[in-house]
Amino acid sequence: MAETLSIAVPPLPWRRIVVGCGMAAIDFVATVDAFPKPDDKIRSKRLKVLGGGNAGNALTCAARLGLTPRLISKVADDTHGGYILAELEADGIDISNVVICNGGTSTFSYVIVDNQMKTRTCIYTPVYPAMVPEDLPRSSLLSALDEAKLVYFDGWLHRTALVIAQQAAEMNIPILIDAETNKSGLNGLLDLASYIICSEKFPQEWTSIPSITYALVSILLRFPHVRFAIATLGEKGCIMLERSIDDEGSDIDETDVENLLESLKMRVDKDNVLPSCVSSECMRLCAPGVGTISGRLLLGTAEIIPSSEIVDTTGAGDAFIGAILYGCLML
Amino acid sequence: MAETLSIAVPPLPWRRIVVGCGMAAIDFVATVDAFPKPDDKIRSKRLKVLGGGNAGNALTCAARLGLTPRLISKVADDTHGGYILAELEADGIDISNVVICNGGTSTFSYVIVDNQMKTRTCIYTPVYPAMVPEDLPRSSLLSALDEAKLVYFDGWLHRTALVIAQQAAEMNIPILIDAETNKSGLNGLLDLASYIICSEKFPQEWTSIPSITYALVSILLRFPHVRFAIATLGEKGCIMLERSIDDEGSDIDETDVENLLESLKMRVDKDNVLPSCVSSECMRLCAPGVGTISGRLLLGTAEIIPSSEIVDTTGAGDAFIGAILYGCLML
């Protein structure tokens, strides 16, 4: 997350504290002419070293947007750990609750960026020894959550994450979960979630329902405390299913949510290269065989960027989450 | 090259100085359950950090066998450069002629070891800025070659390598070339070579002759100063074509070298799991359509190792070259 982010955003009226719990890593990003085949020996002309990890990236974005982020994570006292912490601190992230272990190794991630096919492949080696709840003293936990407006979990460090989420729920702090993949311990976190961001594949994988919109309805029915679920679709943008609070629209006819998505797609201005959002009214949204909820469906588009201008997509999903954190605190 | 090598070797009667010129790198060796597909995000449970690079590895092996190696290479004054030099020095390699540049980055190599298919895939980022002949003062060049019995080139740093090879040739120091792949500048080095070690694919690629033995004859005809050429065959061992000095065997019939190889293969004791060598007599070795040389053909077998005992094969070819350096100095 060393690239510069320069978007005009409204100034925040006061200190908005967001806590993030998850992976902080050092990324070695190697650009190659073509993705290697097994047993190849290939040359990378360019190797960039920069901070990474889902929580590290998302909080960096949040900090650059003007939020006050605090990180809960674990690094080792090795060279990489020092690099990770220095970069996060330079971006204004509060790292006082990051556990630093003596000996061991910090999370290391090697990212292969293929210039030809525009892929980014990550091989990560998690922090060793792994983070356990006992690493985080209760005083640190309480000090990290003090005055926090939102707590975000990237799905890593799941045992520690669950302890933090339970404390946050007790303190009525909203919880946002990144459900990128079905990592172990994820269900326990989702039970406490207020907001869910997931990958394109996750709704189908988690519910076994082929339609992404029906799967999102299923997720909102399964977790009645979840206010919205967003599925990211890469260059196709994202879909958001938002539950209405006061059950508006319950008196009108039900709409099939899959048909609704198709009608939203028709309303997208395809000549607009900038990101945009089209939204339905609040209504009864029906997923046949799954159930019905009251709410609205939103379709966000991604900026259309010429491929020559794309450096690489590493951390793009995390930056998206950073922006969602910002959006949640502006609600 | 941090693994322990423990083979009983005859003690060397006096200081045998071998100079190696080429790549010294830091290797991050990541073990994965399966080789990744593009855009995957996979976990490596084990990441080993150790010195690497062809010349670094081969000289480490030579040092552990009792030779006195001197390295000519280039690193940056970064953390990785310090690590590389410290490890080489700990193995008894003379690093006083390694160029250390201010700023820049040392050669970095990420090795993906796939436990399932037993492959090792390397992505290396060369030292920056690249080594040029001007980096090596003439006084360093002369001091590095002083009393050297053999100079070895791994094929990297080719512009600098050629200057060193020309000086070594002028001083009548034998030259060994690792022709792993057809790197730029290789032909200039081969013109000065006394010994060539090449990969299984190289003879065919370089000569366009499909038969590996005929291609080796072609290489010895093309370079009349080359005493022997060895093609490594991985787990199948190696083939060595050695030119006879006094043209022995010129009075007997010519033998087709491909048939000779087949007859050597028949003589291999397949029940012997230890490495062994079968050799032909000195004779006229004929490659139809290519030419004839006087010499002998040798077939070396590799130790038969159960796959459960194989940790990984990173640097195996370099260790082989280290052993050849030792063998050359015992001639």
XYZ file of C-alpha atoms in Angstrom:
662
model
C 0.000 0.000 0.000
C 2.766 2.463 -0.853
C 1.025 3.913 -3.911
C -0.509 7.334 -3.431
C -4.243 7.609 -3.079
C -5.570 11.040 -3.958
C -9.328 11.333 -3.993
C -11.268 14.367 -2.785
C -13.233 13.180 0.241
C -15.394 15.210 2.596
C -13.505 16.190 5.758
C -14.437 14.206 8.857
C -15.995 16.345 11.578
C -14.321 14.454 14.423
C -12.028 11.585 15.281
C -13.530 8.399 13.828
C -11.830 5.431 15.407
C -11.929 2.158 13.511
C -10.246 -0.991 14.853
C -8.927 -3.569 12.419
C -7.870 -7.078 13.383
C -5.988 -9.358 11.029
C -2.952 -9.757 8.850
C -0.091 -7.265 8.626
C 2.596 -8.512 6.265
C 5.577 -7.543 4.224
C 4.911 -7.974 0.501
C 7.625 -8.699 -2.045
C 5.872 -7.895 -5.309
C 7.721 -9.338 -8.319
C 6.706 -8.352 -11.838
C 7.282 -11.058 -14.444
C 6.755 -11.260 -18.202
C 4.756 -14.474 -17.865
C 3.546 -16.656 -14.997
C 6.114 -19.446 -14.457
C 5.568 -23.122 -15.133
C 6.723 -25.636 -12.490
C 10.539 -26.110 -12.507
C 11.074 -22.926 -14.550
C 13.818 -20.492 -13.601
C 12.599 -17.036 -14.590
C 13.747 -13.483 -14.125
C 11.805 -10.686 -12.527
C 13.020 -7.284 -13.639
C 11.260 -5.480 -10.838
C 10.833 -6.309 -7.156
C 8.948 -3.918 -4.933
C 9.052 -4.324 -1.148
C 6.092 -2.832 0.675
C 3.723 -3.401 3.545
C 0.715 -5.614 2.982
C -1.730 -8.030 4.541
C -5.496 -7.535 4.367
C -5.938 -5.595 7.614
C -2.726 -3.616 7.061
C -3.879 -2.564 3.586
C -7.488 -1.766 4.518
C -6.462 0.334 7.533
C -3.870 2.175 5.423
C -6.648 3.131 3.036
C -8.881 4.131 5.978
C -6.088 6.283 7.444
C -5.505 8.018 4.107
C -9.235 8.758 3.906
C -9.057 10.499 7.282
C -10.218 7.843 9.757
C -8.267 7.047 12.939
C -7.408 3.345 12.638
C -6.027 1.032 15.310
C -4.532 -2.308 14.333
C -4.619 -5.564 16.283
C -2.171 -8.024 14.750
C 1.073 -9.871 15.441
C 4.563 -9.514 14.008
C 7.954 -10.875 15.013
C 10.884 -8.753 16.150
C 12.704 -9.490 12.870
C 13.707 -7.058 10.108
C 10.406 -7.594 8.304
C 8.396 -6.911 11.453
C 10.213 -3.619 11.941
C 9.522 -2.677 8.320
C 5.825 -3.534 8.616
C 5.309 -1.490 11.779
C 7.300 1.520 10.536
C 5.260 1.744 7.343
C 1.918 1.443 9.145
C 2.941 4.038 11.718
C 4.059 6.429 8.956
C 0.526 6.187 7.573
C -0.888 7.235 10.926
C -2.129 3.839 12.094
C -2.078 3.229 15.843
C 0.114 0.121 16.246
C 0.274 0.140 20.052
C -1.877 -3.010 20.233
C 0.185 -5.016 17.739
C 1.797 -7.983 19.503
C 5.545 -8.235 18.847
C 6.951 -11.693 19.585
C 10.569 -12.415 20.401
C 12.073 -14.713 17.790
C 9.814 -16.169 15.153
C 9.074 -14.656 11.757
C 6.666 -12.002 10.528
C 4.059 -12.707 7.884
C 5.774 -12.769 4.492
C 3.944 -12.575 1.208
C 5.432 -13.023 -2.256
C 3.223 -11.650 -4.999
C 3.788 -12.623 -8.622
C 2.393 -9.923 -10.909
C 2.072 -11.211 -14.469
C 2.202 -8.260 -16.833
C 0.894 -10.296 -19.749
C -2.282 -11.787 -18.284
C -2.712 -9.135 -15.540
C -2.891 -11.727 -12.755
C -1.544 -11.377 -9.217
C -0.715 -14.602 -7.408
C 0.090 -14.556 -3.669
C 2.075 -17.064 -1.647
C 2.012 -16.068 1.989
C 3.756 -17.534 5.000
C 1.845 -16.634 8.185
C 3.441 -15.117 11.278
C 5.187 -17.708 13.402
C 4.290 -18.524 16.144
C 0.627 -17.992 15.209
C -1.384 -15.426 17.170
C -3.478 -16.841 20.027
C -5.979 -14.960 22.249
C -3.508 -15.167 25.153
C -1.118 -12.917 23.167
C -3.469 -9.960 23.681
C -3.819 -8.819 27.307
C -7.353 -7.826 28.280
C -6.114 -4.291 29.000
C -4.911 -4.020 25.389
C -8.194 -5.352 24.085
C -10.203 -2.811 26.067
C -7.872 0.050 25.215
C -8.047 -0.876 21.499
C -11.861 -0.894 21.528
C -12.221 2.284 23.624
C -14.347 4.813 21.709
C -14.191 2.682 18.576
C -17.051 3.308 16.138
C -16.490 0.137 14.105
C -14.412 -3.049 14.317
C -13.280 -4.804 11.153
C -11.979 -8.362 10.829
C -10.205 -9.613 7.717
C -10.846 -13.249 8.622
C -7.297 -14.062 9.758
C -6.180 -14.819 13.342
C -9.627 -16.284 13.865
C -9.290 -17.420 17.492
C -8.158 -13.976 18.622
C -10.664 -12.332 16.291
C -13.568 -14.142 17.941
C -12.562 -12.941 21.416
C -12.325 -9.349 20.159
C -15.624 -9.608 18.284
C -17.423 -10.908 21.391
C -16.091 -7.963 23.407
C -17.057 -5.507 20.644
C -20.576 -6.969 20.486
C -20.887 -6.583 24.246
C -19.905 -2.917 23.842
C -22.420 -2.508 20.978
C -19.720 -1.592 18.500
C -20.726 -2.526 14.928
C -18.653 -5.307 13.326
C -17.624 -5.557 9.691
C -16.365 -8.900 8.367
C -14.329 -9.501 5.212
C -15.518 -12.920 4.052
C -13.033 -13.292 1.207
C -12.921 -17.064 1.544
C -14.450 -19.557 3.926
C -11.586 -19.480 6.447
C -11.794 -21.519 9.636
C -13.686 -19.817 12.442
C -15.508 -17.530 10.008
C -19.024 -18.629 11.019
C -18.441 -17.615 14.627
C -17.497 -14.123 13.436
C -20.408 -13.863 10.994
C -22.825 -14.562 13.879
C -21.687 -11.239 15.386
C -21.459 -9.255 12.134
C -23.232 -5.999 11.334
C -21.816 -5.738 7.822
C -20.372 -8.399 5.509
C -18.146 -7.838 2.495
C -17.461 -10.977 0.514
C -15.801 -12.110 -2.672
C -17.757 -12.947 -5.823
C -17.436 -16.691 -5.149
C -18.227 -16.633 -1.434
C -22.079 -16.391 -1.478
C -22.395 -19.417 -3.740
C -19.710 -21.392 -1.876
C -21.158 -20.661 1.527
C -24.852 -21.221 0.681
C -24.577 -23.677 -2.243
C -27.077 -21.432 -4.056
C -25.913 -20.740 -7.646
C -27.530 -17.273 -7.944
C -25.431 -14.621 -6.220
C -28.500 -12.470 -5.356
C -30.480 -15.395 -3.937
C -27.369 -16.379 -1.953
C -27.142 -12.832 -0.536
C -30.807 -13.038 0.555
C -29.997 -16.357 2.205
C -27.088 -14.759 4.089
C -29.237 -11.858 5.354
C -31.925 -14.332 6.471
C -29.327 -16.487 8.249
C -27.833 -13.487 10.091
C -30.663 -11.177 11.196
C -28.230 -8.629 12.713
C -26.470 -8.020 9.414
C -27.452 -4.653 7.959
C -25.933 -5.243 4.526
C -23.869 -7.729 2.576
C -21.700 -6.677 -0.366
C -20.282 -9.063 -2.948
C -17.319 -7.640 -4.858
C -17.110 -8.536 -8.544
C -13.675 -7.193 -9.556
C -13.860 -5.088 -12.707
C -17.638 -5.652 -12.802
C -18.038 -3.633 -9.574
C -20.144 -4.915 -6.680
C -23.630 -5.868 -5.540
C -25.012 -4.731 -2.194
C -28.097 -6.105 -0.506
C -29.235 -3.789 2.285
C -31.878 -4.699 4.839
C -34.405 -1.964 5.577
C -34.644 -1.127 9.261
C -38.289 -0.124 9.516
C -39.600 -2.810 7.167
C -40.582 -0.232 4.523
C -42.164 -1.568 1.378
C -43.706 -4.561 3.074
C -47.100 -3.523 1.751
C -46.124 -3.736 -1.898
C -45.640 -6.764 -4.137
C -42.616 -8.970 -3.865
C -39.917 -8.617 -6.494
C -37.634 -11.436 -7.588
C -34.179 -10.140 -6.593
C -32.482 -11.730 -9.599
C -34.847 -9.930 -11.991
C -34.255 -6.754 -10.005
C -30.500 -7.078 -10.562
C -31.058 -7.418 -14.314
C -33.217 -4.264 -14.301
C -30.490 -2.386 -12.358
C -27.901 -3.486 -14.934
C -30.110 -1.954 -17.656
C -29.978 1.385 -15.845
C -26.143 1.552 -15.781
C -24.756 4.268 -18.055
C -22.168 2.285 -20.005
C -20.515 5.445 -21.374
C -19.587 6.565 -17.867
C -16.022 5.461 -17.065
C -16.242 6.662 -13.452
C -17.621 4.442 -10.669
C -21.368 4.849 -10.206
C -24.182 3.303 -8.232
C -27.761 2.457 -9.173
C -30.195 1.498 -6.430
C -33.656 0.005 -6.256
C -36.396 1.338 -3.994
C -36.968 -0.347 -0.663
C -39.215 -3.299 -1.371
C -39.923 -6.926 -0.556
C -37.089 -8.836 -2.183
C -37.809 -12.453 -2.929
C -35.460 -15.373 -3.612
C -37.645 -18.332 -4.652
C -37.012 -21.356 -2.464
C -34.897 -19.257 -0.088
C -37.129 -16.597 1.403
C -37.984 -12.892 1.357
C -36.535 -9.828 3.058
C -37.368 -6.123 3.047
C -34.630 -3.971 1.688
C -33.002 -2.624 -1.422
C -30.499 -3.858 -3.931
C -27.620 -1.670 -5.144
C -25.305 -2.185 -8.083
C -21.959 -0.393 -8.020
C -19.771 -0.152 -11.094
C -15.984 -0.021 -11.099
C -14.024 2.703 -12.832
C -13.141 1.655 -16.376
C -9.339 1.832 -16.486
C -7.333 1.189 -19.676
C -5.156 -1.881 -19.083
C -2.055 0.179 -19.924
C -2.769 2.288 -16.833
C -3.156 -0.663 -14.463
C 0.031 -1.129 -12.439
C -1.219 -4.133 -10.522
C -4.326 -5.111 -8.582
C -2.594 -6.222 -5.363
C -4.568 -4.922 -2.383
C -7.420 -3.532 -4.508
C -10.008 -5.504 -2.527
C -8.515 -4.270 0.741
C -8.614 -0.649 -0.451
C -12.285 -1.218 -1.311
C -12.880 -2.314 2.279
C -11.020 0.747 3.559
C -13.479 2.875 1.605
C -16.432 0.900 3.016
C -15.109 1.519 6.543
C -15.094 5.200 5.689
C -18.607 4.990 4.278
C -19.926 3.178 7.367
C -18.562 5.875 9.667
C -20.225 8.591 7.553
C -23.656 6.938 7.900
C 23.316 -24.113 0.841
C 22.770 -24.372 4.575
C 22.178 -28.132 4.586
C 25.030 -30.219 5.905
C 27.203 -32.082 3.457
C 29.040 -35.005 4.996
C 30.959 -37.133 2.541
C 34.350 -38.684 3.242
C 36.746 -37.016 0.788
C 40.505 -37.432 0.529
C 42.347 -34.630 2.295
C 43.887 -32.027 0.011
C 47.686 -31.911 0.203
C 47.911 -28.132 -0.179
C 45.856 -24.974 -0.655
C 43.811 -25.360 -3.839
C 42.506 -21.968 -4.873
C 39.458 -21.897 -7.114
C 37.931 -18.618 -8.275
C 34.206 -18.468 -8.992
C 32.485 -15.621 -10.816
C 28.740 -15.231 -10.926
C 25.585 -14.958 -8.907
C 25.424 -14.705 -5.109
C 21.855 -14.355 -3.926
C 19.543 -14.647 -0.982
C 17.021 -17.451 -1.458
C 13.579 -17.455 0.145
C 12.547 -21.088 -0.251
C 8.801 -21.564 0.250
C 7.343 -25.045 0.525
C 3.785 -25.356 -0.782
C 1.285 -28.207 -0.989
C 0.699 -27.589 -4.699
C 2.112 -25.218 -7.314
C -0.201 -22.186 -7.527
C -2.408 -21.278 -10.457
C -2.462 -17.640 -11.638
C -4.512 -15.372 -9.297
C -4.462 -17.980 -6.508
C -3.764 -16.928 -2.928
C -2.020 -19.860 -1.267
C -0.311 -20.518 2.021
C 3.231 -21.715 2.518
C 3.709 -23.402 5.860
C 7.483 -23.192 5.680
C 9.797 -20.433 4.489
C 13.533 -20.970 4.679
C 15.896 -18.035 4.164
C 19.378 -19.021 3.011
C 22.185 -18.016 0.715
C 21.973 -19.023 -2.923
C 22.939 -18.133 -6.463
C 24.819 -20.518 -8.742
C 28.352 -19.334 -7.938
C 27.550 -18.900 -4.244
C 26.200 -22.449 -4.008
C 28.974 -24.107 -6.045
C 31.743 -22.370 -4.078
C 30.051 -23.297 -0.797
C 30.192 -26.926 -1.863
C 33.836 -26.498 -2.964
C 34.730 -24.934 0.401
C 33.049 -27.758 2.324
C 35.065 -30.258 0.238
C 38.286 -28.528 1.326
C 39.114 -26.208 -1.571
C 39.988 -22.543 -1.022
C 37.373 -20.608 -3.018
C 37.359 -16.917 -3.913
C 34.171 -15.298 -5.161
C 33.825 -12.482 -7.688
C 30.280 -11.141 -7.595
C 28.260 -8.063 -6.696
C 25.817 -7.356 -3.878
C 24.196 -4.195 -2.553
C 24.783 -2.785 0.923
C 21.236 -3.762 1.917
C 20.145 -6.292 4.585
C 20.122 -9.108 2.049
C 23.646 -8.274 0.851
C 24.923 -8.446 4.419
C 23.222 -11.804 4.908
C 24.687 -13.208 1.682
C 28.246 -12.171 2.517
C 28.066 -13.330 6.141
C 26.907 -16.807 5.134
C 29.569 -17.191 2.434
C 32.288 -16.008 4.786
C 31.118 -18.414 7.477
C 31.679 -21.206 4.964
C 35.254 -20.063 4.424
C 34.811 -18.361 1.057
C 37.081 -15.392 0.366
C 34.657 -12.526 -0.340
C 37.253 -9.753 -0.512
C 36.683 -9.357 -4.272
C 32.904 -9.110 -4.060
C 31.783 -5.643 -5.180
C 29.430 -3.975 -2.688
C 27.436 -1.133 -4.199
C 25.931 1.738 -2.248
C 22.167 1.722 -2.606
C 20.560 -0.693 -5.015
C 19.351 -4.183 -4.186
C 21.059 -7.562 -3.886
C 20.034 -10.532 -6.007
C 16.833 -11.979 -4.574
C 15.484 -15.373 -5.445
C 12.118 -16.827 -4.449
C 11.975 -20.596 -4.800
C 8.638 -22.410 -4.807
C 9.150 -26.016 -3.692
C 6.112 -28.109 -4.553
C 5.975 -31.075 -2.192
C 3.432 -32.898 -4.312
C 5.131 -32.899 -7.712
C 8.685 -32.401 -6.345
C 9.329 -29.344 -8.531
C 11.370 -26.272 -7.602
C 10.521 -23.079 -9.458
C 12.789 -20.023 -9.162
C 11.932 -16.374 -9.719
C 15.055 -14.283 -9.338
C 15.548 -10.534 -9.407
C 19.165 -9.739 -10.362
C 21.414 -7.387 -8.434
C 20.692 -3.739 -9.201
C 22.577 -1.930 -10.624
C 23.918 -4.786 -12.750
C 27.627 -5.629 -12.502
C 29.840 -4.110 -15.201
C 33.572 -4.746 -15.791
C 34.328 -1.241 -14.433
C 33.041 -2.382 -11.012
C 36.089 -4.638 -10.607
C 39.397 -2.750 -10.327
C 42.274 -4.412 -12.174
C 44.112 -4.825 -8.863
C 41.158 -6.873 -7.524
C 41.068 -8.959 -10.690
C 44.780 -9.778 -10.438
C 44.625 -10.450 -6.708
C 41.615 -12.752 -7.182
C 43.411 -14.787 -9.872
C 46.768 -14.919 -8.035
C 47.782 -18.583 -7.567
C 44.338 -19.770 -8.728
C 44.310 -23.319 -10.092
C 40.898 -23.030 -11.771
C 38.382 -20.329 -12.597
C 34.689 -21.152 -12.784
C 31.918 -19.078 -14.386
C 28.242 -19.746 -13.789
C 27.214 -17.795 -16.895
C 25.907 -14.710 -15.074
C 27.500 -11.220 -15.092
C 28.669 -12.038 -18.614
C 30.448 -8.781 -19.477
C 32.571 -8.928 -16.327
C 33.002 -12.689 -16.730
C 34.537 -12.269 -20.176
C 37.157 -9.797 -18.911
C 38.090 -12.195 -16.085
C 38.171 -15.192 -18.431
C 40.484 -13.361 -20.850
C 42.865 -12.551 -18.001
C 42.714 -16.143 -16.704
C 43.449 -17.488 -20.202
C 46.443 -15.162 -20.451
C 47.692 -16.571 -17.127
C 47.061 -20.160 -18.364
C 44.547 -20.870 -15.616
C 42.024 -23.534 -16.698
C 38.451 -22.306 -17.094
C 35.267 -24.197 -16.256
C 31.950 -22.956 -17.633
C 28.467 -23.821 -16.389
C 26.351 -23.742 -19.553
C 23.000 -24.237 -17.845
C 21.147 -22.221 -20.464
C 22.172 -20.238 -23.504
C 22.655 -16.930 -21.654
C 23.892 -13.858 -23.503
C 27.662 -13.679 -23.836
C 28.043 -17.419 -23.295
C 29.782 -18.113 -26.619
C 32.592 -15.698 -25.784
C 33.205 -17.608 -22.547
C 32.989 -21.033 -24.196
C 35.762 -19.974 -26.621
C 38.063 -19.789 -23.586
C 36.765 -22.876 -21.756
C 38.791 -25.896 -20.633
C 35.790 -27.717 -19.162
C 32.079 -27.379 -19.850
C 29.221 -28.558 -17.650
C 25.834 -28.193 -19.243
C 22.214 -29.035 -18.619
C 20.449 -31.931 -20.323
C 18.749 -29.609 -22.807
C 21.759 -27.431 -23.636
C 23.660 -29.661 -26.139
C 20.588 -30.069 -28.338
C 19.567 -26.400 -28.021
C 23.028 -25.098 -28.783
C 23.869 -27.454 -31.686
C 20.358 -28.281 -33.003
C 21.473 -31.941 -32.997
C 18.788 -34.160 -31.398
C 21.216 -36.819 -30.045
C 22.871 -35.648 -26.828
C 26.071 -37.663 -27.515
C 26.416 -36.406 -31.101
C 25.815 -32.878 -29.787
C 28.605 -33.338 -27.223
C 30.976 -34.467 -30.025
C 29.965 -31.350 -31.954
C 30.775 -29.162 -28.929
C 34.256 -30.734 -28.495
C 34.943 -30.278 -32.231
C 33.810 -26.632 -32.086
C 36.003 -25.858 -29.036
C 39.357 -27.645 -29.473
C 40.666 -26.409 -26.095
C 37.859 -28.079 -24.161
C 39.116 -31.162 -22.350
C 35.701 -32.515 -21.410
C 32.019 -31.669 -21.581
C 29.517 -33.050 -19.082
C 25.765 -33.052 -19.571
C 23.796 -33.435 -16.327
C 20.635 -35.550 -16.515
C 19.054 -35.012 -13.089
C 18.084 -38.291 -11.448
C 19.470 -40.154 -14.482
C 23.010 -38.983 -13.602
C 25.314 -37.496 -16.225
C 27.235 -38.153 -19.433
C 30.841 -37.018 -19.850
C 32.712 -36.870 -23.124
C 36.454 -36.542 -22.508
C 38.979 -35.762 -25.218
C 42.167 -37.841 -25.092
C 45.314 -35.751 -24.961
C 47.740 -37.986 -26.811
C 45.270 -39.127 -29.455
C 45.292 -42.687 -28.063
C 43.066 -45.136 -29.844
C 43.395 -43.448 -33.218
C 44.602 -46.720 -34.757
C 41.482 -48.685 -33.891
C 38.059 -48.660 -35.505
C 35.629 -45.829 -35.003
C 32.688 -46.400 -32.674
C 29.342 -44.670 -33.000
C 29.129 -42.690 -29.743
C 25.360 -43.178 -29.445
C 25.763 -46.978 -29.638
C 28.596 -46.676 -27.126
C 26.276 -44.892 -24.685
C 23.742 -47.699 -25.021
C 26.455 -50.288 -24.280
C 27.553 -48.289 -21.196
C 23.948 -48.220 -19.956
C 23.905 -52.045 -20.201
C 26.911 -52.189 -17.881
C 25.248 -50.138 -15.098
C 24.494 -52.227 -11.990
C 20.857 -51.312 -11.425
C 20.837 -52.820 -7.924
C 23.450 -50.325 -6.758
C 21.740 -47.358 -5.122
C 25.029 -45.445 -4.720
C 26.421 -43.213 -7.484
C 28.713 -45.101 -9.849
C 30.569 -44.509 -13.080
C 31.123 -46.723 -16.101
C 33.653 -45.653 -18.704
C 34.580 -46.714 -22.212
C 38.164 -47.208 -23.358
C 39.859 -44.382 -25.215
C 38.814 -44.759 -28.835
C 37.778 -42.936 -31.978
C 34.266 -41.688 -31.206
C 32.141 -40.997 -34.227
C 28.974 -38.897 -34.601
C 27.658 -39.476 -38.139
C 27.255 -36.223 -40.031
C 29.060 -34.324 -37.232
C 32.618 -35.680 -37.048
C 34.967 -37.835 -35.006
C 37.142 -37.238 -31.956
C 39.526 -39.370 -29.919
C 38.472 -39.828 -26.358
C 36.254 -41.748 -24.015
C 32.661 -41.629 -22.933
C 31.651 -41.933 -19.268
C 28.239 -42.533 -17.779
C 27.675 -41.468 -14.162
C 24.648 -42.581 -12.217
C 22.926 -40.595 -9.463
C 22.258 -42.012 -6.030
C 18.822 -43.579 -5.869
C 17.050 -41.678 -3.094
C 13.516 -42.547 -1.897
C 11.257 -39.566 -2.617
C 10.328 -39.406 1.073
C 13.969 -38.555 1.826
C 14.228 -35.748 -0.731
C 13.905 -32.375 1.002
C 14.209 -30.320 -2.163
C 16.500 -30.182 -5.178
C 17.332 -26.456 -5.007
C 21.060 -25.994 -5.705
C 21.639 -29.682 -6.536
C 23.193 -28.784 -9.899
C 25.443 -26.211 -8.241
C 26.606 -28.740 -5.645
C 27.430 -31.086 -8.546
C 29.617 -28.354 -10.033
C 31.309 -27.846 -6.660
C 32.239 -31.520 -6.717
C 33.539 -31.214 -10.301
C 35.735 -28.275 -9.218
C 37.131 -30.542 -6.532
C 37.659 -33.343 -9.030
C 39.448 -31.036 -11.508
C 41.881 -29.889 -8.823
C 42.666 -33.519 -7.899
C 43.612 -34.363 -11.530
